[in-house]
PDB file of C-alpha atoms in Angstrom:
ATOM      1  CA  MET A  75       0.716 -32.667  91.721  1.00 69.00           C
ATOM      2  CA  VAL A  76      -1.881 -31.335  89.296  1.00 75.00           C
ATOM      3  CA  GLU A  77      -0.764 -28.679  86.804  1.00 87.00           C
ATOM      4  CA  GLU A  78      -1.949 -25.204  87.757  1.00 85.00           C
ATOM      5  CA  HIS A  79      -4.026 -24.481  84.637  1.00 85.00           C
ATOM      6  CA  THR A  80      -5.725 -27.894  84.934  1.00 90.00           C
ATOM      7  CA  LEU A  81      -6.476 -27.253  88.589  1.00 90.00           C
ATOM      8  CA  VAL A  82      -7.886 -23.778  87.896  1.00 90.00           C
ATOM      9  CA  SER A  83     -10.112 -25.140  85.118  1.00 91.00           C
ATOM     10  CA  ALA A  84     -11.420 -27.858  87.427  1.00 92.00           C
ATOM     11  CA  LEU A  85     -11.980 -25.336  90.251  1.00 92.00           C
ATOM     12  CA  GLN A  86     -14.023 -23.163  87.916  1.00 92.00           C
ATOM     13  CA  SER A  87     -16.118 -26.122  86.754  1.00 91.00           C
ATOM     14  CA  GLU A  88     -19.187 -26.755  88.928  1.00 91.00           C
ATOM     15  CA  ASP A  89     -19.058 -30.551  88.564  1.00 94.00           C
ATOM     16  CA  GLN A  90     -15.313 -30.772  89.399  1.00 94.00           C
ATOM     17  CA  LYS A  91     -15.023 -27.935  91.905  1.00 94.00           C
ATOM     18  CA  GLU A  92     -15.172 -29.922  95.159  1.00 93.00           C
ATOM     19  CA  ALA A  93     -12.607 -32.542  94.136  1.00 94.00           C
ATOM     20  CA  ALA A  94     -10.354 -29.867  92.679  1.00 94.00           C
ATOM     21  CA  PHE A  95     -10.641 -27.840  95.871  1.00 95.00           C
ATOM     22  CA  ARG A  96      -9.541 -30.834  97.951  1.00 95.00           C
ATOM     23  CA  GLU A  97      -6.514 -31.111  95.656  1.00 95.00           C
ATOM     24  CA  LEU A  98      -5.825 -27.368  95.983  1.00 95.00           C
ATOM     25  CA  VAL A  99      -5.902 -27.593  99.783  1.00 96.00           C
ATOM     26  CA  SER A 100      -3.626 -30.630  99.695  1.00 95.00           C
ATOM     27  CA  GLN A 101      -1.103 -28.879  97.446  1.00 94.00           C
ATOM     28  CA  TYR A 102      -1.013 -25.473  99.124  1.00 94.00           C
ATOM     29  CA  LYS A 103      -2.088 -25.742 102.778  1.00 96.00           C
ATOM     30  CA  GLU A 104       1.392 -26.206 104.235  1.00 94.00           C
ATOM     31  CA  ARG A 105       2.997 -23.347 102.303  1.00 92.00           C
ATOM     32  CA  LEU A 106       0.120 -20.996 103.110  1.00 95.00           C
ATOM     33  CA  TYR A 107       0.116 -22.124 106.744  1.00 94.00           C
ATOM     34  CA  TRP A 108       3.757 -21.102 107.193  1.00 90.00           C
ATOM     35  CA  HIS A 109       3.275 -17.826 105.359  1.00 91.00           C
ATOM     36  CA  ILE A 110       0.345 -16.917 107.626  1.00 93.00           C
ATOM     37  CA  ARG A 111       2.151 -18.199 110.718  1.00 90.00           C
ATOM     38  CA  LYS A 112       4.999 -15.752 110.092  1.00 87.00           C
ATOM     39  CA  ILE A 113       2.473 -12.925 110.196  1.00 88.00           C
ATOM     40  CA  VAL A 114       0.122 -13.904 113.053  1.00 87.00           C
ATOM     41  CA  LEU A 115       2.673 -16.089 114.937  1.00 83.00           C
ATOM     42  CA  ASP A 116       0.154 -18.190 116.900  1.00 84.00           C
ATOM     43  CA  HIS A 117      -0.664 -21.719 115.691  1.00 87.00           C
ATOM     44  CA  ASP A 118      -4.398 -21.613 116.483  1.00 89.00           C
ATOM     45  CA  ASP A 119      -4.786 -18.155 114.969  1.00 91.00           C
ATOM     46  CA  THR A 120      -2.921 -19.360 111.906  1.00 94.00           C
ATOM     47  CA  ASP A 121      -5.352 -22.244 111.505  1.00 96.00           C
ATOM     48  CA  ASP A 122      -8.279 -19.808 111.697  1.00 97.00           C
ATOM     49  CA  VAL A 123      -6.752 -17.449 109.122  1.00 97.00           C
ATOM     50  CA  LEU A 124      -5.836 -20.373 106.850  1.00 98.00           C
ATOM     51  CA  GLN A 125      -9.419 -21.609 106.968  1.00 98.00           C
ATOM     52  CA  ASN A 126     -10.704 -18.105 106.135  1.00 97.00           C
ATOM     53  CA  THR A 127      -8.206 -17.934 103.272  1.00 98.00           C
ATOM     54  CA  PHE A 128      -9.422 -21.176 101.736  1.00 97.00           C
ATOM     55  CA  VAL A 129     -13.067 -20.124 102.161  1.00 97.00           C
ATOM     56  CA  LYS A 130     -12.292 -16.904 100.260  1.00 97.00           C
ATOM     57  CA  VAL A 131     -10.423 -18.830  97.566  1.00 96.00           C
ATOM     58  CA  PHE A 132     -13.358 -21.237  97.173  1.00 95.00           C
ATOM     59  CA  ARG A 133     -15.916 -18.427  96.981  1.00 95.00           C
ATOM     60  CA  ASN A 134     -13.875 -16.270  94.601  1.00 95.00           C
ATOM     61  CA  ILE A 135     -12.142 -18.779  92.320  1.00 94.00           C
ATOM     62  CA  ASP A 136     -14.469 -17.839  89.467  1.00 92.00           C
ATOM     63  CA  SER A 137     -13.033 -14.307  89.542  1.00 92.00           C
ATOM     64  CA  PHE A 138      -9.462 -15.622  89.162  1.00 92.00           C
ATOM     65  CA  LYS A 139      -8.449 -14.530  85.678  1.00 87.00           C
ATOM     66  CA  GLY A 140      -4.993 -16.087  85.499  1.00 84.00           C
ATOM     67  CA  ASP A 141      -3.160 -12.744  85.295  1.00 84.00           C
ATOM     68  CA  SER A 142      -0.837 -14.117  87.976  1.00 84.00           C
ATOM     69  CA  LYS A 143       0.011 -17.567  89.246  1.00 88.00           C
ATOM     70  CA  LEU A 144      -2.700 -19.221  91.336  1.00 92.00           C
ATOM     71  CA  TYR A 145      -0.346 -19.416  94.317  1.00 89.00           C
ATOM     72  CA  THR A 146       0.458 -15.699  94.055  1.00 89.00           C
ATOM     73  CA  TRP A 147      -3.260 -14.912  94.065  1.00 93.00           C
ATOM     74  CA  MET A 148      -3.837 -17.144  97.117  1.00 95.00           C
ATOM     75  CA  TYR A 149      -0.771 -15.693  98.824  1.00 92.00           C
ATOM     76  CA  ARG A 150      -2.270 -12.233  98.434  1.00 92.00           C
ATOM     77  CA  ILE A 151      -5.550 -13.399  99.930  1.00 95.00           C
ATOM     78  CA  ALA A 152      -3.698 -15.070 102.826  1.00 95.00           C
ATOM     79  CA  THR A 153      -1.637 -11.928 103.460  1.00 92.00           C
ATOM     80  CA  ASN A 154      -4.722  -9.713 103.509  1.00 93.00           C
ATOM     81  CA  GLU A 155      -6.614 -12.161 105.742  1.00 96.00           C
ATOM     82  CA  ALA A 156      -3.710 -12.279 108.222  1.00 93.00           C
ATOM     83  CA  ILE A 157      -3.419  -8.490 108.384  1.00 90.00           C
ATOM     84  CA  THR A 158      -7.186  -8.147 108.767  1.00 93.00           C
ATOM     85  CA  PHE A 159      -7.131 -10.735 111.559  1.00 93.00           C
ATOM     86  CA  ILE A 160      -4.424  -8.847 113.482  1.00 88.00           C
ATOM     87  CA  ASN A 161      -6.188  -5.505 113.031  1.00 87.00           C
ATOM     88  CA  LYS A 162      -9.564  -6.903 114.165  1.00 90.00           C
ATOM     89  CA  ARG A 163      -8.003  -8.530 117.214  1.00 85.00           C
ATOM     90  CA  ALA A 164      -6.255  -5.264 118.120  1.00 83.00           C
ATOM     91  CA  LYS A 165      -9.461  -3.276 117.663  1.00 86.00           C
ATOM     92  CA  ARG A 166     -11.441  -5.686 119.873  1.00 84.00           C
ATOM     93  CA  ALA A 167      -8.770  -5.414 122.576  1.00 80.00           C
ATOM     94  CA  GLN A 168      -8.582  -1.639 122.046  1.00 86.00           C
ATOM     95  CA  ILE A 169      -4.852  -1.739 121.399  1.00 82.00           C
ATOM     96  CA  THR A 170      -2.683  -0.944 118.374  1.00 80.00           C
ATOM     97  CA  SER A 171      -1.768  -3.660 115.890  1.00 73.00           C
ATOM     98  CA  GLU A 172       1.851  -3.246 117.056  1.00 74.00           C
ATOM     99  CA  GLU A 173       0.789  -4.040 120.633  1.00 76.00           C
ATOM    100  CA  ALA A 174      -1.151  -7.041 119.354  1.00 74.00           C
ATOM    101  CA  LYS A 175       1.981  -8.297 117.614  1.00 73.00           C
ATOM    102  CA  GLU A 176       4.045  -7.746 120.768  1.00 74.00           C
ATOM    103  CA  ASN A 177       1.514  -9.832 122.674  1.00 72.00           C
ATOM    104  CA  ALA A 178       1.771 -12.545 120.017  1.00 72.00           C
ATOM    105  CA  ILE A 179       5.575 -12.591 120.368  1.00 70.00           C
ATOM    106  CA  LYS A 180       5.221 -13.009 124.138  1.00 70.00           C
ATOM    107  CA  LYS A 181       2.764 -15.871 123.549  1.00 70.00           C
ATOM    108  CA  LEU A 182       5.185 -17.480 121.095  1.00 65.00           C
ATOM    109  CA  GLU A 183       7.644 -18.199 123.905  1.00 63.00           C
ATOM    110  CA  SER A 184       5.158 -20.596 125.520  1.00 61.00           C
ATOM    111  CA  ASP A 185       3.608 -21.913 122.296  1.00 63.00           C
ATOM    112  CA  VAL A 186       3.917 -25.725 122.247  1.00 58.00           C
ATOM    113  CA  TYR A 187       3.850 -25.620 118.428  1.00 62.00           C
ATOM    114  CA  PHE A 188       6.874 -23.288 118.230  1.00 63.00           C
ATOM    115  CA  GLU A 189       9.865 -25.532 117.737  1.00 62.00           C
ATOM    116  CA  GLY A 190      12.397 -22.775 117.172  1.00 64.00           C
ATOM    117  CA  SER A 191      15.509 -22.076 119.137  1.00 63.00           C
ATOM    118  CA  ALA A 192      16.222 -19.017 121.270  1.00 67.00           C
ATOM    119  CA  ILE A 193      17.905 -17.448 118.229  1.00 69.00           C
ATOM    120  CA  GLN A 194      14.797 -17.983 116.088  1.00 73.00           C
ATOM    121  CA  LEU A 195      12.703 -16.380 118.801  1.00 69.00           C
ATOM    122  CA  LYS A 196      15.056 -13.382 118.852  1.00 74.00           C
ATOM    123  CA  LEU A 197      14.795 -13.174 115.047  1.00 76.00           C
ATOM    124  CA  GLN A 198      10.994 -13.096 115.318  1.00 75.00           C
ATOM    125  CA  GLN A 199      11.258 -10.385 117.964  1.00 74.00           C
ATOM    126  CA  ALA A 200      13.583  -8.349 115.712  1.00 78.00           C
ATOM    127  CA  ILE A 201      11.308  -8.773 112.697  1.00 78.00           C
ATOM    128  CA  ASN A 202       8.399  -7.631 114.867  1.00 76.00           C
ATOM    129  CA  THR A 203      10.129  -4.258 115.382  1.00 76.00           C
ATOM    130  CA  LEU A 204       9.957  -3.513 111.646  1.00 78.00           C
ATOM    131  CA  PRO A 205       7.032  -1.604 110.144  1.00 78.00           C
ATOM    132  CA  GLU A 206       4.282  -3.971 108.953  1.00 77.00           C
ATOM    133  CA  ARG A 207       5.125  -3.614 105.254  1.00 78.00           C
ATOM    134  CA  GLN A 208       8.816  -4.325 105.836  1.00 80.00           C
ATOM    135  CA  GLN A 209       7.885  -7.343 107.957  1.00 80.00           C
ATOM    136  CA  LEU A 210       5.818  -8.754 105.103  1.00 80.00           C
ATOM    137  CA  ILE A 211       8.515  -8.104 102.534  1.00 82.00           C
ATOM    138  CA  PHE A 212      11.274  -9.528 104.723  1.00 81.00           C
ATOM    139  CA  ASN A 213       9.311 -12.669 105.573  1.00 80.00           C
ATOM    140  CA  MET A 214       8.328 -13.358 101.973  1.00 81.00           C
ATOM    141  CA  LYS A 215      11.780 -12.594 100.571  1.00 79.00           C
ATOM    142  CA  TYR A 216      13.926 -14.186 103.282  1.00 76.00           C
ATOM    143  CA  PHE A 217      11.855 -17.173 104.401  1.00 79.00           C
ATOM    144  CA  ASP A 218       9.824 -17.945 101.288  1.00 79.00           C
ATOM    145  CA  ASP A 219      12.397 -16.815  98.695  1.00 79.00           C
ATOM    146  CA  ILE A 220       9.715 -15.109  96.622  1.00 82.00           C
ATOM    147  CA  THR A 221      10.952 -13.073  93.675  1.00 83.00           C
ATOM    148  CA  TYR A 222      10.480  -9.315  93.585  1.00 83.00           C
ATOM    149  CA  GLU A 223       8.147  -9.755  90.612  1.00 85.00           C
ATOM    150  CA  GLU A 224       5.886 -12.125  92.569  1.00 84.00           C
ATOM    151  CA  LEU A 225       6.083  -9.861  95.617  1.00 82.00           C
ATOM    152  CA  SER A 226       4.975  -6.905  93.516  1.00 81.00           C
ATOM    153  CA  GLU A 227       1.883  -8.877  92.482  1.00 82.00           C
ATOM    154  CA  VAL A 228       1.104  -9.998  96.036  1.00 81.00           C
ATOM    155  CA  LEU A 229       1.553  -6.537  97.540  1.00 80.00           C
ATOM    156  CA  ASP A 230       0.291  -4.609  94.504  1.00 79.00           C
ATOM    157  CA  THR A 231       3.340  -2.358  94.210  1.00 80.00           C
ATOM    158  CA  SER A 232       6.319  -1.811  91.941  1.00 85.00           C
ATOM    159  CA  VAL A 233       9.497  -3.875  92.032  1.00 83.00           C
ATOM    160  CA  GLY A 234      11.510  -0.703  92.693  1.00 83.00           C
ATOM    161  CA  GLY A 235       9.345   0.190  95.658  1.00 77.00           C
ATOM    162  CA  LEU A 236       9.809  -3.300  97.073  1.00 74.00           C
ATOM    163  CA  LYS A 237      13.562  -3.173  96.746  1.00 73.00           C
ATOM    164  CA  SER A 238      13.692   0.131  98.593  1.00 73.00           C
ATOM    165  CA  SER A 239      11.447  -1.291 101.340  1.00 65.00           C
ATOM    166  CA  TYR A 240      13.520  -4.468 101.619  1.00 60.00           C
ATOM    167  CA  THR A 241      16.785  -2.591 101.968  1.00 58.00           C
ATOM    168  CA  LEU A 242      17.044  -1.627 105.571  1.00 49.00           C
ATOM    169  CA  PRO A 243      18.708   1.678 106.564  1.00 48.00           C
TER     170      PRO A 243
END
């Protein structure tokens, strides 16, 4: 595993960029896949969003200033890409994003790539009833064990605001 600052330097170097990008994909694709999958739920859609995420990372790596961890920056891109994907799909189908997510939950039951139990399916259904922001926070905090500080960077909000959103009434 290549150190983050070494990887970023190589990514921002024209002669090392392609090799460094292959390393970046190798190091982060699985973690980003599962983060996106928790948002869009469908395997094929997740692959599409993951590809879009890596394209954006590749195109914008020169603007990465190192104010946050590389993974936090990519996580933010992946989150935004997943939300954009859901909203575009809902708009094309002329339904709300909530209805699009309900449809995705229904599809999850027959998804050959979903290896979860009935309880995990019920958990996904329960998470789907939360407002979008709470869903994101819950998934990142519960499943990915991301700190509030990292979450605040990903979601561009304060730690206090996150804690109040994470605490359910």
